[in-house]
C-alpha positions as protocol buffer text, in pm:
chain_id: "A"
residue {
  index: 1
  type: MET
  ca { x: -2924 y: -4064 z: -1023 }
}
residue {
  index: 2
  type: LEU
  ca { x: -3134 y: -3797 z: -853 }
}
residue {
  index: 3
  type: PHE
  ca { x: -2994 y: -3894 z: -513 }
}
residue {
  index: 4
  type: ARG
  ca { x: -2639 y: -3876 z: -648 }
}
residue {
  index: 5
  type: SER
  ca { x: -2703 y: -3530 z: -801 }
}
residue {
  index: 6
  type: VAL
  ca { x: -2843 y: -3398 z: -471 }
}
residue {
  index: 7
  type: SER
  ca { x: -2551 y: -3542 z: -277 }
}
residue {
  index: 8
  type: GLN
  ca { x: -2299 y: -3385 z: -513 }
}
residue {
  index: 9
  type: SER
  ca { x: -2474 y: -3049 z: -486 }
}
residue {
  index: 10
  type: ARG
  ca { x: -2468 y: -3059 z: -106 }
}
residue {
  index: 11
  type: TYR
  ca { x: -2103 y: -3161 z: -110 }
}
residue {
  index: 12
  type: SER
  ca { x: -2015 y: -2871 z: -344 }
}
residue {
  index: 13
  type: ASN
  ca { x: -2205 y: -2625 z: -127 }
}
residue {
  index: 14
  type: SER
  ca { x: -2023 y: -2753 z: 182 }
}
residue {
  index: 15
  type: LEU
  ca { x: -1687 y: -2705 z: 12 }
}
residue {
  index: 16
  type: THR
  ca { x: -1783 y: -2352 z: -90 }
}
residue {
  index: 17
  type: ALA
  ca { x: -1891 y: -2263 z: 264 }
}
residue {
  index: 18
  type: PHE
  ca { x: -1573 y: -2416 z: 406 }
}
residue {
  index: 19
  type: TYR
  ca { x: -1361 y: -2213 z: 164 }
}
residue {
  index: 20
  type: ILE
  ca { x: -1535 y: -1889 z: 265 }
}
residue {
  index: 21
  type: VAL
  ca { x: -1484 y: -1963 z: 637 }
}
residue {
  index: 22
  type: ILE
  ca { x: -1114 y: -2039 z: 587 }
}
residue {
  index: 23
  type: ARG
  ca { x: -1065 y: -1729 z: 372 }
}
residue {
  index: 24
  type: GLU
  ca { x: -1226 y: -1506 z: 634 }
}
residue {
  index: 25
  type: ALA
  ca { x: -1021 y: -1665 z: 913 }
}
residue {
  index: 26
  type: LEU
  ca { x: -697 y: -1606 z: 724 }
}
residue {
  index: 27
  type: HIS
  ca { x: -800 y: -1245 z: 665 }
}
residue {
  index: 28
  type: HIS
  ca { x: -860 y: -1186 z: 1036 }
}
residue {
  index: 29
  type: ILE
  ca { x: -525 y: -1342 z: 1123 }
}
residue {
  index: 30
  type: ALA
  ca { x: -346 y: -1120 z: 869 }
}
residue {
  index: 31
  type: ARG
  ca { x: -534 y: -817 z: 999 }
}
residue {
  index: 32
  type: TYR
  ca { x: -437 y: -897 z: 1357 }
}
residue {
  index: 33
  type: ILE
  ca { x: -69 y: -931 z: 1264 }
}
residue {
  index: 34
  type: CYS
  ca { x: -76 y: -601 z: 1074 }
}
residue {
  index: 35
  type: GLU
  ca { x: -236 y: -419 z: 1368 }
}
residue {
  index: 36
  type: LEU
  ca { x: 7 y: -578 z: 1613 }
}
residue {
  index: 37
  type: VAL
  ca { x: 319 y: -461 z: 1433 }
}
residue {
  index: 38
  type: MET
  ca { x: 179 y: -110 z: 1384 }
}
residue {
  index: 39
  type: SER
  ca { x: 19 y: -61 z: 1727 }
}
residue {
  index: 40
  type: THR
  ca { x: 304 y: 137 z: 1885 }
}
residue {
  index: 41
  type: VAL
  ca { x: 423 y: 365 z: 1606 }
}
residue {
  index: 42
  type: LEU
  ca { x: 301 y: 475 z: 1264 }
}
residue {
  index: 43
  type: ARG
  ca { x: 561 y: 385 z: 1005 }
}
residue {
  index: 44
  type: ILE
  ca { x: 587 y: 561 z: 670 }
}
residue {
  index: 45
  type: PHE
  ca { x: 814 y: 454 z: 387 }
}
residue {
  index: 46
  type: LEU
  ca { x: 892 y: 751 z: 164 }
}
residue {
  index: 47
  type: SER
  ca { x: 1054 y: 606 z: -146 }
}
residue {
  index: 48
  type: ARG
  ca { x: 1268 y: 851 z: -343 }
}
residue {
  index: 49
  type: ASN
  ca { x: 1574 y: 905 z: -554 }
}
residue {
  index: 50
  type: ALA
  ca { x: 1872 y: 1073 z: -388 }
}
residue {
  index: 51
  type: ALA
  ca { x: 1821 y: 1375 z: -617 }
}
residue {
  index: 52
  type: ASP
  ca { x: 1492 y: 1445 z: -435 }
}
residue {
  index: 53
  type: GLU
  ca { x: 1624 y: 1401 z: -82 }
}
residue {
  index: 54
  type: GLN
  ca { x: 1554 y: 1756 z: 34 }
}
residue {
  index: 55
  type: THR
  ca { x: 1197 y: 1740 z: -95 }
}
residue {
  index: 56
  type: ALA
  ca { x: 1153 y: 1410 z: 89 }
}
residue {
  index: 57
  type: LEU
  ca { x: 1284 y: 1551 z: 417 }
}
residue {
  index: 58
  type: ASP
  ca { x: 1053 y: 1853 z: 395 }
}
residue {
  index: 59
  type: LEU
  ca { x: 756 y: 1629 z: 317 }
}
residue {
  index: 60
  type: GLN
  ca { x: 841 y: 1410 z: 614 }
}
residue {
  index: 61
  type: ARG
  ca { x: 832 y: 1713 z: 843 }
}
residue {
  index: 62
  type: GLN
  ca { x: 489 y: 1808 z: 713 }
}
residue {
  index: 63
  type: LEU
  ca { x: 364 y: 1453 z: 754 }
}
residue {
  index: 64
  type: ALA
  ca { x: 486 y: 1438 z: 1113 }
}
residue {
  index: 65
  type: LEU
  ca { x: 302 y: 1763 z: 1190 }
}
residue {
  index: 66
  type: ALA
  ca { x: -17 y: 1655 z: 1015 }
}
residue {
  index: 67
  type: LEU
  ca { x: -26 y: 1321 z: 1196 }
}
residue {
  index: 68
  type: GLN
  ca { x: 17 y: 1460 z: 1546 }
}
residue {
  index: 69
  type: PRO
  ca { x: -23 y: 1334 z: 1816 }
}
residue {
  index: 70
  type: ALA
  ca { x: 66 y: 998 z: 1659 }
}
residue {
  index: 71
  type: ALA
  ca { x: 429 y: 892 z: 1683 }
}
residue {
  index: 72
  type: VAL
  ca { x: 571 y: 859 z: 1332 }
}
residue {
  index: 73
  type: GLU
  ca { x: 878 y: 673 z: 1215 }
}
residue {
  index: 74
  type: PHE
  ca { x: 1017 y: 725 z: 865 }
}
residue {
  index: 75
  type: TRP
  ca { x: 1239 y: 496 z: 663 }
}
residue {
  index: 76
  type: GLU
  ca { x: 1597 y: 621 z: 665 }
}
residue {
  index: 77
  type: GLY
  ca { x: 1790 y: 420 z: 411 }
}
residue {
  index: 78
  type: ASN
  ca { x: 2096 y: 645 z: 396 }
}
residue {
  index: 79
  type: GLN
  ca { x: 2258 y: 474 z: 693 }
}
residue {
  index: 80
  type: VAL
  ca { x: 2189 y: 117 z: 581 }
}
residue {
  index: 81
  type: PRO
  ca { x: 2482 y: -87 z: 441 }
}
residue {
  index: 82
  type: PRO
  ca { x: 2424 y: -171 z: 72 }
}
residue {
  index: 83
  type: GLU
  ca { x: 2437 y: -546 z: 135 }
}
residue {
  index: 84
  type: GLU
  ca { x: 2154 y: -517 z: 390 }
}
residue {
  index: 85
  type: TYR
  ca { x: 1943 y: -257 z: 210 }
}
residue {
  index: 86
  type: ARG
  ca { x: 1681 y: -474 z: 46 }
}
residue {
  index: 87
  type: ILE
  ca { x: 1625 y: -699 z: 346 }
}
residue {
  index: 88
  type: ARG
  ca { x: 1579 y: -407 z: 582 }
}
residue {
  index: 89
  type: ALA
  ca { x: 1370 y: -206 z: 336 }
}
residue {
  index: 90
  type: ALA
  ca { x: 1132 y: -499 z: 284 }
}
residue {
  index: 91
  type: SER
  ca { x: 1105 y: -548 z: 660 }
}
residue {
  index: 92
  type: PHE
  ca { x: 1019 y: -181 z: 715 }
}
residue {
  index: 93
  type: ILE
  ca { x: 758 y: -186 z: 440 }
}
residue {
  index: 94
  type: GLU
  ca { x: 593 y: -492 z: 597 }
}
residue {
  index: 95
  type: SER
  ca { x: 530 y: -297 z: 918 }
}
residue {
  index: 96
  type: SER
  ca { x: 436 y: 34 z: 752 }
}
residue {
  index: 97
  type: ALA
  ca { x: 97 y: 200 z: 737 }
}
residue {
  index: 98
  type: LEU
  ca { x: 181 y: 411 z: 431 }
}
residue {
  index: 99
  type: PHE
  ca { x: 415 y: 383 z: 134 }
}
residue {
  index: 100
  type: ILE
  ca { x: 468 y: 702 z: -65 }
}
residue {
  index: 101
  type: ALA
  ca { x: 654 y: 707 z: -395 }
}
residue {
  index: 102
  type: LEU
  ca { x: 807 y: 1052 z: -441 }
}
residue {
  index: 103
  type: VAL
  ca { x: 836 y: 1038 z: -818 }
}
residue {
  index: 104
  type: SER
  ca { x: 1044 y: 1247 z: -1053 }
}
residue {
  index: 105
  type: MET
  ca { x: 1235 y: 1190 z: -1376 }
}
residue {
  index: 106
  type: ASN
  ca { x: 1512 y: 1038 z: -1162 }
}
residue {
  index: 107
  type: TYR
  ca { x: 1289 y: 809 z: -957 }
}
residue {
  index: 108
  type: GLU
  ca { x: 1358 y: 487 z: -1147 }
}
residue {
  index: 109
  type: ASP
  ca { x: 1726 y: 558 z: -1212 }
}
residue {
  index: 110
  type: THR
  ca { x: 1820 y: 293 z: -955 }
}
residue {
  index: 111
  type: ALA
  ca { x: 1694 y: -61 z: -906 }
}
residue {
  index: 112
  type: GLU
  ca { x: 1632 y: 8 z: -538 }
}
residue {
  index: 113
  type: THR
  ca { x: 1329 y: 231 z: -591 }
}
residue {
  index: 114
  type: ARG
  ca { x: 1178 y: -26 z: -826 }
}
residue {
  index: 115
  type: PHE
  ca { x: 1238 y: -291 z: -561 }
}
residue {
  index: 116
  type: GLU
  ca { x: 1073 y: -72 z: -298 }
}
residue {
  index: 117
  type: TYR
  ca { x: 748 y: -9 z: -482 }
}
residue {
  index: 118
  type: ASP
  ca { x: 732 y: -369 z: -597 }
}
residue {
  index: 119
  type: CYS
  ca { x: 752 y: -479 z: -232 }
}
residue {
  index: 120
  type: ALA
  ca { x: 482 y: -231 z: -132 }
}
residue {
  index: 121
  type: ILE
  ca { x: 241 y: -341 z: -406 }
}
residue {
  index: 122
  type: LYS
  ca { x: 286 y: -708 z: -317 }
}
residue {
  index: 123
  type: ARG
  ca { x: 250 y: -639 z: 55 }
}
residue {
  index: 124
  type: GLN
  ca { x: -76 y: -451 z: 13 }
}
residue {
  index: 125
  type: THR
  ca { x: -242 y: -756 z: -141 }
}
residue {
  index: 126
  type: VAL
  ca { x: -213 y: -938 z: 194 }
}
residue {
  index: 127
  type: CYS
  ca { x: -212 y: -643 z: 434 }
}
residue {
  index: 128
  type: PRO
  ca { x: -479 y: -388 z: 341 }
}
residue {
  index: 129
  type: THR
  ca { x: -379 y: -155 z: 624 }
}
residue {
  index: 130
  type: LEU
  ca { x: -72 y: -69 z: 416 }
}
residue {
  index: 131
  type: GLN
  ca { x: -171 y: 209 z: 180 }
}
residue {
  index: 132
  type: VAL
  ca { x: 26 y: 308 z: -132 }
}
residue {
  index: 133
  type: ALA
  ca { x: 27 y: 658 z: -277 }
}
residue {
  index: 134
  type: THR
  ca { x: 233 y: 876 z: -509 }
}
residue {
  index: 135
  type: VAL
  ca { x: 334 y: 1240 z: -520 }
}
residue {
  index: 136
  type: ARG
  ca { x: 538 y: 1422 z: -781 }
}
residue {
  index: 137
  type: ALA
  ca { x: 853 y: 1591 z: -659 }
}
residue {
  index: 138
  type: ARG
  ca { x: 898 y: 1746 z: -1001 }
}
residue {
  index: 139
  type: ALA
  ca { x: 711 y: 1727 z: -1331 }
}
residue {
  index: 140
  type: CYS
  ca { x: 728 y: 1375 z: -1472 }
}
residue {
  index: 141
  type: ASP
  ca { x: 526 y: 1071 z: -1573 }
}
residue {
  index: 142
  type: THR
  ca { x: 427 y: 835 z: -1292 }
}
residue {
  index: 143
  type: PRO
  ca { x: 568 y: 482 z: -1338 }
}
residue {
  index: 144
  type: ALA
  ca { x: 309 y: 254 z: -1498 }
}
residue {
  index: 145
  type: ARG
  ca { x: 276 y: 19 z: -1201 }
}
residue {
  index: 146
  type: LEU
  ca { x: 199 y: 308 z: -967 }
}
residue {
  index: 147
  type: ARG
  ca { x: -62 y: 488 z: -1177 }
}
residue {
  index: 148
  type: SER
  ca { x: -358 y: 305 z: -1022 }
}
residue {
  index: 149
  type: PHE
  ca { x: -273 y: 435 z: -674 }
}
residue {
  index: 150
  type: PRO
  ca { x: -394 y: 770 z: -538 }
}
residue {
  index: 151
  type: ALA
  ca { x: -184 y: 1082 z: -596 }
}
residue {
  index: 152
  type: LEU
  ca { x: -142 y: 1315 z: -300 }
}
residue {
  index: 153
  type: ILE
  ca { x: -139 y: 1615 z: -534 }
}
residue {
  index: 154
  type: PRO
  ca { x: -359 y: 1618 z: -846 }
}
residue {
  index: 155
  type: SER
  ca { x: -189 y: 1556 z: -1179 }
}
residue {
  index: 156
  type: PRO
  ca { x: 6 y: 1725 z: -1331 }
}
residue {
  index: 157
  type: GLU
  ca { x: 101 y: 1934 z: -1027 }
}
residue {
  index: 158
  type: SER
  ca { x: 422 y: 1873 z: -835 }
}
residue {
  index: 159
  type: ILE
  ca { x: 582 y: 1991 z: -510 }
}
residue {
  index: 160
  type: GLU
  ca { x: 871 y: 2167 z: -681 }
}
residue {
  index: 161
  type: ASN
  ca { x: 683 y: 2406 z: -905 }
}
residue {
  index: 162
  type: PRO
  ca { x: 792 y: 2769 z: -954 }
}
residue {
  index: 163
  type: ASN
  ca { x: 431 y: 2873 z: -1020 }
}
residue {
  index: 164
  type: ILE
  ca { x: 285 y: 2730 z: -696 }
}
residue {
  index: 165
  type: ASP
  ca { x: 388 y: 2797 z: -337 }
}
residue {
  index: 166
  type: ARG
  ca { x: 610 y: 2507 z: -224 }
}
residue {
  index: 167
  type: ASN
  ca { x: 490 y: 2501 z: 138 }
}
residue {
  index: 168
  type: ARG
  ca { x: 131 y: 2489 z: 21 }
}
residue {
  index: 169
  type: GLN
  ca { x: 207 y: 2186 z: -195 }
}
residue {
  index: 170
  type: LEU
  ca { x: 382 y: 2009 z: 92 }
}
residue {
  index: 171
  type: GLN
  ca { x: 88 y: 2075 z: 321 }
}
residue {
  index: 172
  type: ARG
  ca { x: -164 y: 1956 z: 63 }
}
residue {
  index: 173
  type: ALA
  ca { x: 30 y: 1634 z: 17 }
}
residue {
  index: 174
  type: ALA
  ca { x: 52 y: 1576 z: 393 }
}
residue {
  index: 175
  type: VAL
  ca { x: -321 y: 1635 z: 448 }
}
residue {
  index: 176
  type: ALA
  ca { x: -407 y: 1395 z: 165 }
}
residue {
  index: 177
  type: ALA
  ca { x: -173 y: 1134 z: 314 }
}
residue {
  index: 178
  type: VAL
  ca { x: -347 y: 1160 z: 652 }
}
residue {
  index: 179
  type: ARG
  ca { x: -685 y: 1102 z: 487 }
}
residue {
  index: 180
  type: ILE
  ca { x: -551 y: 792 z: 313 }
}
residue {
  index: 181
  type: VAL
  ca { x: -410 y: 649 z: 636 }
}
residue {
  index: 182
  type: HIS
  ca { x: -734 y: 708 z: 826 }
}
residue {
  index: 183
  type: SER
  ca { x: -948 y: 556 z: 551 }
}
residue {
  index: 184
  type: ALA
  ca { x: -747 y: 235 z: 516 }
}
residue {
  index: 185
  type: PRO
  ca { x: -986 y: -59 z: 465 }
}
residue {
  index: 186
  type: ASP
  ca { x: -1003 y: -358 z: 696 }
}
residue {
  index: 187
  type: THR
  ca { x: -993 y: -603 z: 410 }
}
residue {
  index: 188
  type: ASN
  ca { x: -917 y: -645 z: 41 }
}
residue {
  index: 189
  type: ILE
  ca { x: -1184 y: -915 z: 16 }
}
residue {
  index: 190
  type: ILE
  ca { x: -1503 y: -829 z: -172 }
}
residue {
  index: 191
  type: PRO
  ca { x: -1797 y: -1000 z: 3 }
}
residue {
  index: 192
  type: VAL
  ca { x: -1982 y: -1258 z: -203 }
}
residue {
  index: 193
  type: GLY
  ca { x: -2315 y: -1424 z: -147 }
}
residue {
  index: 194
  type: ASN
  ca { x: -2381 y: -1793 z: -116 }
}
residue {
  index: 195
  type: ILE
  ca { x: -2320 y: -1987 z: -433 }
}
residue {
  index: 196
  type: GLU
  ca { x: -2572 y: -2256 z: -516 }
}
residue {
  index: 197
  type: LEU
  ca { x: -2409 y: -2537 z: -709 }
}
residue {
  index: 198
  type: PRO
  ca { x: -2430 y: -2682 z: -962 }
}
residue {
  index: 199
  type: VAL
  ca { x: -2470 y: -2379 z: -1190 }
}
residue {
  index: 200
  type: THR
  ca { x: -2668 y: -2444 z: -1508 }
}
residue {
  index: 201
  type: VAL
  ca { x: -2690 y: -2255 z: -1834 }
}
residue {
  index: 202
  type: ALA
  ca { x: -3037 y: -2135 z: -1731 }
}
residue {
  index: 203
  type: ASP
  ca { x: -2888 y: -1976 z: -1418 }
}
residue {
  index: 204
  type: LEU
  ca { x: -2659 y: -1765 z: -1635 }
}
residue {
  index: 205
  type: GLY
  ca { x: -2937 y: -1644 z: -1863 }
}
């Protein structure tokens, strides 16, 4: 019985070690693919409602300036045929370094913006180099699924605010976005130590 218990323990430890090795290998492969698709140009997906288009364009200009000398490519969905929109939006998000939700009271008026941030959230779980952030175009509540992500401007401030200089807000948002891009982690995996199996009640005490 003692021999069997020792053998089972060694077998369990071997499986645990094998799992950790495979997990790390898959992470490095995913990381390599992410870096490969983003090595030539920095892609940014600025998700917005059509009502906030001018704010989005002005923010894009500030982002391009703040990220110099990097070459930046922004998502331009206005020229995409409706029947191809979701496929091409998802493809762009997969190769992006940053997804920004420009939120306002109109942001979730269409299903497309909900589709966009859903894609970004799912993508980040497998590609940690994709960062997700929010910024208020106008005063509003941030959608629930986006509240855990960093805001480029502190709540409850917004870009379009008659009491605060608009250019200053755009610049603040752009600078914060640059910091987020540069601080992107290499992995979403939290390191764990070796696990000695089997675990007994005494081990948990």
